Coordinates of C-alpha atoms and ligand atoms in Angstrom, one line a residue:
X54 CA 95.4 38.0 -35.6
X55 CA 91.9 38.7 -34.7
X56 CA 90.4 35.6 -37.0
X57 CA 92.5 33.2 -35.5
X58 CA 91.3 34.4 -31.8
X59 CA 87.8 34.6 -32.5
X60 CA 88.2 30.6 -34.6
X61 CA 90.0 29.6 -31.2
X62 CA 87.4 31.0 -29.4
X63 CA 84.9 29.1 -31.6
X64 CA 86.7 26.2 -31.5
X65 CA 87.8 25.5 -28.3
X66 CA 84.5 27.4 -26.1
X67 CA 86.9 30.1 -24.1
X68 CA 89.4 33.0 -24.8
X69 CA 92.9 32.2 -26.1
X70 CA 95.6 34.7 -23.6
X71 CA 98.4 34.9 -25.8
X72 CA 99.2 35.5 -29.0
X73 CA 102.0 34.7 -30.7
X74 CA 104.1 34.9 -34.5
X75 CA 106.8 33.8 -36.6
X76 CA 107.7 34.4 -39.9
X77 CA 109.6 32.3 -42.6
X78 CA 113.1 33.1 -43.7
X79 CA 114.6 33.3 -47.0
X80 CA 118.5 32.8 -47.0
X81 CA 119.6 35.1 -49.6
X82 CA 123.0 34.5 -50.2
X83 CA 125.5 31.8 -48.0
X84 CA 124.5 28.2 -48.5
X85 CA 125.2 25.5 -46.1
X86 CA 127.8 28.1 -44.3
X87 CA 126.1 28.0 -40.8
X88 CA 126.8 24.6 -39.6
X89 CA 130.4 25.7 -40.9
X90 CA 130.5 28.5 -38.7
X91 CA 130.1 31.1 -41.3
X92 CA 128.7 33.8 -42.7
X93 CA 124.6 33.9 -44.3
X94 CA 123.0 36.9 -45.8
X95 CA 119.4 36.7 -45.2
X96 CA 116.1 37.8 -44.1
X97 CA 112.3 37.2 -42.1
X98 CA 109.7 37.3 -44.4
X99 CA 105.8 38.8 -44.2
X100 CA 104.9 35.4 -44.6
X101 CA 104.6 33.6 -40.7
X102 CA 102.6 31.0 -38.4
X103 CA 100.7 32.4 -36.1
X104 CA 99.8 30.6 -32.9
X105 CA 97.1 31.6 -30.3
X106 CA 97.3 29.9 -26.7
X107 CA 95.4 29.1 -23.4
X108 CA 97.0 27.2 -20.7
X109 CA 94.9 24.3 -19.0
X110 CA 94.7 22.6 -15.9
X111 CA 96.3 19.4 -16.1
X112 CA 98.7 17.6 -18.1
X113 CA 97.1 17.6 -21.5
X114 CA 97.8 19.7 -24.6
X115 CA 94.9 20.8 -27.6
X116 CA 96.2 21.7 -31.1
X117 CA 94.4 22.8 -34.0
X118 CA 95.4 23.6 -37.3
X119 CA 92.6 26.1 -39.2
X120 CA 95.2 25.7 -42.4
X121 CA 94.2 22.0 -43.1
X122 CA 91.4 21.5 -40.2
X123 CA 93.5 19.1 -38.2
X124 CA 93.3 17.9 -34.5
X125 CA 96.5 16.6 -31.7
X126 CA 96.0 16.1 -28.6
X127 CA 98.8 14.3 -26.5
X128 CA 99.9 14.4 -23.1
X129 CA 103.2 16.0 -21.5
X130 CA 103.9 12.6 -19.8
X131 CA 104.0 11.7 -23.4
X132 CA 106.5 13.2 -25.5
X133 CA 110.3 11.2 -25.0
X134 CA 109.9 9.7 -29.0
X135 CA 108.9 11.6 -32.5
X136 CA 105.7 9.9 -34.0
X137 CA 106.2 8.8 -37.7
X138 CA 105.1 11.8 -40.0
X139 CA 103.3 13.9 -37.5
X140 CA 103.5 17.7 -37.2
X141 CA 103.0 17.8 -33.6
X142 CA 106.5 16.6 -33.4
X143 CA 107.5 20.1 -33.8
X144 CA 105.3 21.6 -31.1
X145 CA 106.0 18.2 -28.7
X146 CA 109.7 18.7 -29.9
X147 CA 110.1 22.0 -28.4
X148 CA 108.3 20.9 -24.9
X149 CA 110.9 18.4 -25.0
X150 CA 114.0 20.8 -25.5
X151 CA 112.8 23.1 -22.9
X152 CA 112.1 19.9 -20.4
X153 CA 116.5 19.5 -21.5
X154 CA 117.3 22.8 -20.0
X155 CA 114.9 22.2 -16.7
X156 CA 112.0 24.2 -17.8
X157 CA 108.4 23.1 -17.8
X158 CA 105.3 23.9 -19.8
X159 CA 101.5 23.0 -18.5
X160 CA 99.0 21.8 -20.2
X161 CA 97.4 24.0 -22.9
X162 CA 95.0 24.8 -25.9
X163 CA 96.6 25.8 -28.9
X164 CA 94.9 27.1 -32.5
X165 CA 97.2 28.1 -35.3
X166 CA 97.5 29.5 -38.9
X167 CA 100.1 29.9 -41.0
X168 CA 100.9 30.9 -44.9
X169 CA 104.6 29.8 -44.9
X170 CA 104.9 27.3 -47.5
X171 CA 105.7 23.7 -46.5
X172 CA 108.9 21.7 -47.2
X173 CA 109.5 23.9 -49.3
X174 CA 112.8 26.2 -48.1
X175 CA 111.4 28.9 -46.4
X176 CA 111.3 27.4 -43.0
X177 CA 107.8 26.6 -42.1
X178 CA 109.0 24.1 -39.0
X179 CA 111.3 26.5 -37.8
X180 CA 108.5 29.0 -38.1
X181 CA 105.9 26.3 -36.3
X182 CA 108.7 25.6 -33.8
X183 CA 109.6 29.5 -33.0
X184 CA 106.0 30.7 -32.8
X185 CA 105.0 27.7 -30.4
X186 CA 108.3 28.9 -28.0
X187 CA 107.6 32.4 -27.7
X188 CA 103.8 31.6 -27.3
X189 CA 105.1 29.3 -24.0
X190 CA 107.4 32.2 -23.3
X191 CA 104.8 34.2 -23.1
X192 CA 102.1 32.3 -21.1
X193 CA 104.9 30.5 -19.4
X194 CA 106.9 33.5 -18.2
X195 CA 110.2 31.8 -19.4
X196 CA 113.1 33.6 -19.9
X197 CA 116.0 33.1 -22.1
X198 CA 118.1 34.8 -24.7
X199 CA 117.0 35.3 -27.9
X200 CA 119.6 32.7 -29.4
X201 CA 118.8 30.6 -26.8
X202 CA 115.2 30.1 -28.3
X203 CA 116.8 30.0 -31.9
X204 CA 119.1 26.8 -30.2
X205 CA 115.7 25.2 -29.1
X206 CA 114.3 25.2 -32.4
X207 CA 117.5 24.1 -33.7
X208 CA 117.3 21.1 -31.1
X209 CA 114.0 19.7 -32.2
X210 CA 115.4 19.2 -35.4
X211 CA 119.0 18.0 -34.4
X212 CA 117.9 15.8 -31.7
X213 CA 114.0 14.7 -31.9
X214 CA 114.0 14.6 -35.5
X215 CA 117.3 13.8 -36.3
X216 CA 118.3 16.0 -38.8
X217 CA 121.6 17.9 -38.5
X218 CA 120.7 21.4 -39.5
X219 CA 122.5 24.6 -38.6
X220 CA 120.9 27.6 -37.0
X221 CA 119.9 29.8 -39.9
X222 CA 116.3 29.1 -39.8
X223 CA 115.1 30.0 -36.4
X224 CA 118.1 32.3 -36.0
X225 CA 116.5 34.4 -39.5
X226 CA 112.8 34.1 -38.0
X227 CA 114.3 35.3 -34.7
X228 CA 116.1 38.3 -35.4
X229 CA 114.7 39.4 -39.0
X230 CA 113.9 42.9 -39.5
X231 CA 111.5 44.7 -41.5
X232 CA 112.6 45.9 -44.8
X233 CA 116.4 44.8 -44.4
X234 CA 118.4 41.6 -44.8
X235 CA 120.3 40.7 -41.7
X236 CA 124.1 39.6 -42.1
X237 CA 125.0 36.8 -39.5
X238 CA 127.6 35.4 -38.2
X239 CA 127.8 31.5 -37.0
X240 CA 130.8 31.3 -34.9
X241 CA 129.6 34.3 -32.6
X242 CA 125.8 33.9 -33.4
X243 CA 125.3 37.5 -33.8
X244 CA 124.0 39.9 -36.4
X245 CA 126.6 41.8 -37.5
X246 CA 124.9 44.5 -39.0
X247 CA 121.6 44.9 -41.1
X248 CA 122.0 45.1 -44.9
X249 CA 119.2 46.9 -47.2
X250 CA 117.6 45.8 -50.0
X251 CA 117.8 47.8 -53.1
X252 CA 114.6 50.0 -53.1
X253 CA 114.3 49.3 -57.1
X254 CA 114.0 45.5 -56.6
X255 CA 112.3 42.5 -55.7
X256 CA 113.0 39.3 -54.4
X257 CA 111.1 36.8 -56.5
X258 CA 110.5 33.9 -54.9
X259 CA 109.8 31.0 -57.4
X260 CA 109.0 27.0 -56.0
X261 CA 109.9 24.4 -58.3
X262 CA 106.8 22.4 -56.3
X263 CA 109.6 19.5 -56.3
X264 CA 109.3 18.9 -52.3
X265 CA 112.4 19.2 -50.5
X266 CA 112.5 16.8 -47.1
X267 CA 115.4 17.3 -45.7
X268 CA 115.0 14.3 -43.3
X269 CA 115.1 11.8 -46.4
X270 CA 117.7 13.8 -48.0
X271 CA 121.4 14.1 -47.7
X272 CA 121.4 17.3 -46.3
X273 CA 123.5 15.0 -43.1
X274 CA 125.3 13.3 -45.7
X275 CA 126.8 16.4 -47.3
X276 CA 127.4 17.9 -43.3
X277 CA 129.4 14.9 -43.0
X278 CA 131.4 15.6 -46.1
X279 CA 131.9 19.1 -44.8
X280 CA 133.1 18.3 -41.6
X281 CA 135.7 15.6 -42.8
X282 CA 137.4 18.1 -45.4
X283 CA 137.3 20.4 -42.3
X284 CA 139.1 17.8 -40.4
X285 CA 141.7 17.4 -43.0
X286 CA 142.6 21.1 -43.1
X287 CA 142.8 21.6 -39.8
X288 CA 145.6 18.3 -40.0
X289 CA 147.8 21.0 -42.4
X290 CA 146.6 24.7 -41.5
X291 CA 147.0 25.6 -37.6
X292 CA 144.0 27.5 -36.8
X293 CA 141.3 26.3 -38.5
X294 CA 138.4 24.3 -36.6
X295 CA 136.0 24.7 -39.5
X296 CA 135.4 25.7 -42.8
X297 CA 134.8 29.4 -41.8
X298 CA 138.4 29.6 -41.1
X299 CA 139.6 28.7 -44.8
X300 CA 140.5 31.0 -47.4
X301 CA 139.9 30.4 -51.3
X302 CA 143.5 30.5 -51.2
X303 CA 144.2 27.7 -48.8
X304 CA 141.9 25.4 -49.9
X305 CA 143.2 25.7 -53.6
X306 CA 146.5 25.1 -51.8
X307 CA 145.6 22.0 -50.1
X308 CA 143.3 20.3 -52.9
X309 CA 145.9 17.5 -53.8
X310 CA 145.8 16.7 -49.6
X311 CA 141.3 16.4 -50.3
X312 CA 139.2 13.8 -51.8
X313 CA 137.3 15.6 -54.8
X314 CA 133.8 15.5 -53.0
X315 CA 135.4 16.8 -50.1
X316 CA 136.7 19.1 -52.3
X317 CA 134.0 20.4 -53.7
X318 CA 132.0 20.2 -51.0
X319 CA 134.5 22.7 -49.4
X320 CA 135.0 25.0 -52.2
X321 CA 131.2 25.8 -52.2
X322 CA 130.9 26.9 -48.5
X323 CA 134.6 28.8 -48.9
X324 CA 133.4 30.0 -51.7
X325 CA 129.7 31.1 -50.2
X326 CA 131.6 32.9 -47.2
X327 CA 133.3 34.7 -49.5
X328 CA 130.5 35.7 -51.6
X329 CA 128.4 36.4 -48.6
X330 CA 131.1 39.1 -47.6
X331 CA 131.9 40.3 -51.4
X332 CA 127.7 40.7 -51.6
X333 CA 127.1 42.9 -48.7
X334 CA 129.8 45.3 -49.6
X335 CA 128.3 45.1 -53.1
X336 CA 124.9 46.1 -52.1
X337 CA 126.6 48.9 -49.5
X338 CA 128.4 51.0 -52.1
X339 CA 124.5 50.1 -54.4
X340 CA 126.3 47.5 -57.0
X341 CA 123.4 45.6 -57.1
X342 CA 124.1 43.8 -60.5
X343 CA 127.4 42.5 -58.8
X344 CA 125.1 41.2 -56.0
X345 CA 122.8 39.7 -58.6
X346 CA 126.2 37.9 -60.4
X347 CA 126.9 36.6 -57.0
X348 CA 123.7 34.8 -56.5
X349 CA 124.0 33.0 -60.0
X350 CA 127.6 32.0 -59.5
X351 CA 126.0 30.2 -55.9
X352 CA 123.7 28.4 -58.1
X353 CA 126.5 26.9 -60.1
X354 CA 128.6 26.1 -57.2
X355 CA 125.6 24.5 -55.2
X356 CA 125.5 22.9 -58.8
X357 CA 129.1 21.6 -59.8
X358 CA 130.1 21.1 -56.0
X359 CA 127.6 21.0 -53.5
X360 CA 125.4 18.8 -55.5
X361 CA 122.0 19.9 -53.8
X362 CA 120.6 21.3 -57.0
X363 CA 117.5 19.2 -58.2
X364 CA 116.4 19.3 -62.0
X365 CA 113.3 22.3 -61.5
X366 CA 115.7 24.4 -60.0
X367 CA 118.3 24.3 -62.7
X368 CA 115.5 24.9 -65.3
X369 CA 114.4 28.0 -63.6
X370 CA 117.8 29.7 -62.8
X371 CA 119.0 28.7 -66.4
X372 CA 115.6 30.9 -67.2
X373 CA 116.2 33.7 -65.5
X374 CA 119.7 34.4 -67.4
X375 CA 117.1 34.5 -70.0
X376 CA 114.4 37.0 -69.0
X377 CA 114.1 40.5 -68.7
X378 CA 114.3 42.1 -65.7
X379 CA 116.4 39.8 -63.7
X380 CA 119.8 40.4 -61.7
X381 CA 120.4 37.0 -60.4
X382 CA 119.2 33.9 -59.3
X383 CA 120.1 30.6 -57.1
X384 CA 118.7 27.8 -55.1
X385 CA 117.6 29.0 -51.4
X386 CA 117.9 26.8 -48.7
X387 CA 118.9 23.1 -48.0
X388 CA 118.2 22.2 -51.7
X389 CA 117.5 19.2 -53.5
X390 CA 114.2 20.9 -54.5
X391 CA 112.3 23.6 -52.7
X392 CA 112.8 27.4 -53.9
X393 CA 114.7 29.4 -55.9
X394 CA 115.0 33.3 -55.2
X395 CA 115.5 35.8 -58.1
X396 CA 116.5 39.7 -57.8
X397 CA 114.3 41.5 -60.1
X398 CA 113.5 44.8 -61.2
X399 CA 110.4 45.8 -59.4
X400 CA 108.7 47.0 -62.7
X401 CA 109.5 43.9 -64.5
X402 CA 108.4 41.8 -61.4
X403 CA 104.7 41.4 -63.2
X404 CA 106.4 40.0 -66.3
X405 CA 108.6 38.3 -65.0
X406 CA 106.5 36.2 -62.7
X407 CA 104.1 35.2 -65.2
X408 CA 107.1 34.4 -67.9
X409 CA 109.5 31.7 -65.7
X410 CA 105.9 30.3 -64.7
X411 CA 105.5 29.5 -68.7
X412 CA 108.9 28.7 -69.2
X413 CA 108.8 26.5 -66.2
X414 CA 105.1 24.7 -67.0
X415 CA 106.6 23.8 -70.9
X416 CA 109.8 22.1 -69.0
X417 CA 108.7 20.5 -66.7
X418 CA 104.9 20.3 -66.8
X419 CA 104.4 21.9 -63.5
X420 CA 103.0 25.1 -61.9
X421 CA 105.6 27.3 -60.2
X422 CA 104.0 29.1 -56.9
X423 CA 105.2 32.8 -57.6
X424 CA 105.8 34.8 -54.5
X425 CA 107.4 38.1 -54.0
X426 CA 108.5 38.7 -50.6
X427 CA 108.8 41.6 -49.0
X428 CA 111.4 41.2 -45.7
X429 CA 109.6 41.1 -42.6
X430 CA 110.2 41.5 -38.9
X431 CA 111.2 38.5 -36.6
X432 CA 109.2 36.7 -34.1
X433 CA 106.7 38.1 -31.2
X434 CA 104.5 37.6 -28.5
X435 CA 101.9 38.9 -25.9
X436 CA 99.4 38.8 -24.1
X437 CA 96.0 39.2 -25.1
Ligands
LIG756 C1 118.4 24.3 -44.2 C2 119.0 24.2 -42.8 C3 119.8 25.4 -42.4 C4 120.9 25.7 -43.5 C5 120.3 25.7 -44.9 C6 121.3 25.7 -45.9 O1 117.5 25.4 -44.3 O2 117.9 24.1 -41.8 O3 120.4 25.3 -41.1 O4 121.9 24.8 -43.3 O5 119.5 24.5 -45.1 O6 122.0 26.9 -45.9

């Protein structure tokens, strides 16, 4: 914290007043379940952005980024429309969503810093996004619920950038905790309880450096698919408003009545609910090699169904069926490149970082980033 005060002192020639951070997330188990109502397994991660703030009189807002060494400056009056490929969208974004619910920033000075990698599906916008709201919180004195500020974050991506994501991402960097996964759940937008991690193991996270952007991808496309098989059940089982309300069962039942890609599109987010709930209990009673089966049966079904895989990824799951030390391993996040997360032995996590990054360089012809991640708490602020 301290280097990024003193370089926004440097920088901007007076003392920033609050301080605020926000970590990535990892989803561990329970893909493309949120925006289905349903069920993720995840966690905050020690990696975060870190934002330090000054208001200032009048209507214009400063922002630096000591990552890359870049400048914004816009004004408030200024903020209706996204600007093409420009990553104060996500700071002007959340202005915008807070202007929605009749609340108002003033002008500021704004230095950040941040080691969450980008595009890459550990949620460095809804990091950016989160740290920039509790640092107006904070010098703002505004008040809302935590899930409230998760909704914000989730509205600069739904509505000023046009991507229909769910509310895993600044949910997980909201209400992380240290040393645990969190179990959520997307109907009631709750934690429903805190889930350890196995003392004897790691999660691994491995980047197939094939960058994910959602906003190009089909990530809307494949919401769409979700919803209209949801749609269709709901036309022959009473009840259900969404896929969180199907069982395997019903939806093996009703797969004449389905399109395949609705199908299949359906039977991974059933099928992730019910792994999310099969994996906690699994990791309760200590069965962590069940937990790790789980995690590689995702990957398949993300895959076969879903269809968000992306060639790198397959490579380095197919590896780590291969190599020593592993439990399990899967895709994390949106997909279509980005991460994949692997449960490994915490004395084989040496090896086996430096062996999938072999394995993965003769493949494909690329350096892996290799990161272990250690669970982290969720988002703060104060004042300096
Ligand atoms: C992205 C979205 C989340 C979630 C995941 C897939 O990270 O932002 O809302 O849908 O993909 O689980």
């Amino acid at each position: 914290m301290s280097s990024l005060v003193e370089r926004f002192a440097a920088h901007f020639g007076h003392s920033a007043t609050v301080y605020a951070e926000a970590p990535g997330r990892l989803e561990v188990l329970g893909n493309h379940t949120d925006y289905n109502q349903g069920f993720v397994l995840s966690c905050a991660v020690s990696r975060k952005t870190s934002v330090a703030l000054a208001p200032a009189s009048g209507r214009i807002c400063r922002l630096k980024d000591f990552r890359d060494g870049s400048e914004k400056t816009f004004s408030l009056d200024d903020i209706q429309n996204a600007l093409p490929r420009d990553w104060s969208n996500y700071i002007r974004g959340v202005i915008w969503e807070l202007r929605k619910r009749s609340i108002e920033v003033g002008g500021f000075d704004a230095g950040m810093i941040s080691d969450v990698p980008l595009s890459a599906g550990m949620s460095s916008s809804a990091a950016l996004e989160t740290a920039f709201g509790f640092a107006f919180k904070e010098a703002f004195g505004i008040e809302l619920p935590p899930e409230e500020w998760a909704r914000v974050g989730q509205g600069v991506e739904n509505h000023y950038l046009g991507l229909k994501t769910g509310l895993l991402d600044q949910f997980s960097s909201i209400f992380g905790r240290a040393h645990s996964l969190i179990l959520s759940d997307f109907r009631t937008v709750e934690v429903l309880k805190t889930v350890p991690l196995p003392d004897d193991c790691m999660i691994v996270v491995v980047n197939s450096m094939q960058k994910h952007n959602l906003v190009d991808s089909e990530y809307n496309v494949r919401r769409a698919d979700c919803e209209s098989a949801a749609a269709k059940l709901a036309g022959i089982y009473p009840g259900v408003t969404a896929l969180r309300d199907v069982s395997v069962a019903q939806l093996e039942a009703a797969r004449g009545d389905l399109e395949d890609r609705e199908y299949r599109r359906a039977a991974h987010v059933v099928g992730e609910n019910d792994r999310v709930m099969r994996g906690c209990a699994m990791l309760e009673k200590g069965d962590v090699a069940g937990f790790g089966q789980l995690l590689w049966e995702s990957h398949e079904s993300s895959r076969n169904n879903f269809e968000n895989s992306a060639e790198g990824l397959d490579v380095l799951v197919d590896a780590s069926r291969t190599l020593p030390g592993c439990l399990g391993a899967r895709l994390s996040g949106g997909g279509f490149g980005g991460i994949s997360i692997h449960l490994v032995k915490k004395e084989a996590v040496e090896e086996y970082s430096s062996r999938i990054r072999e394995v993965y360089r003769k493949a494909c012809g690329v350096d892996a980033e290799v990161l272990c991640c250690e669970a982290g708490a969720g988002a703060s602020a104060r004042t300096l």
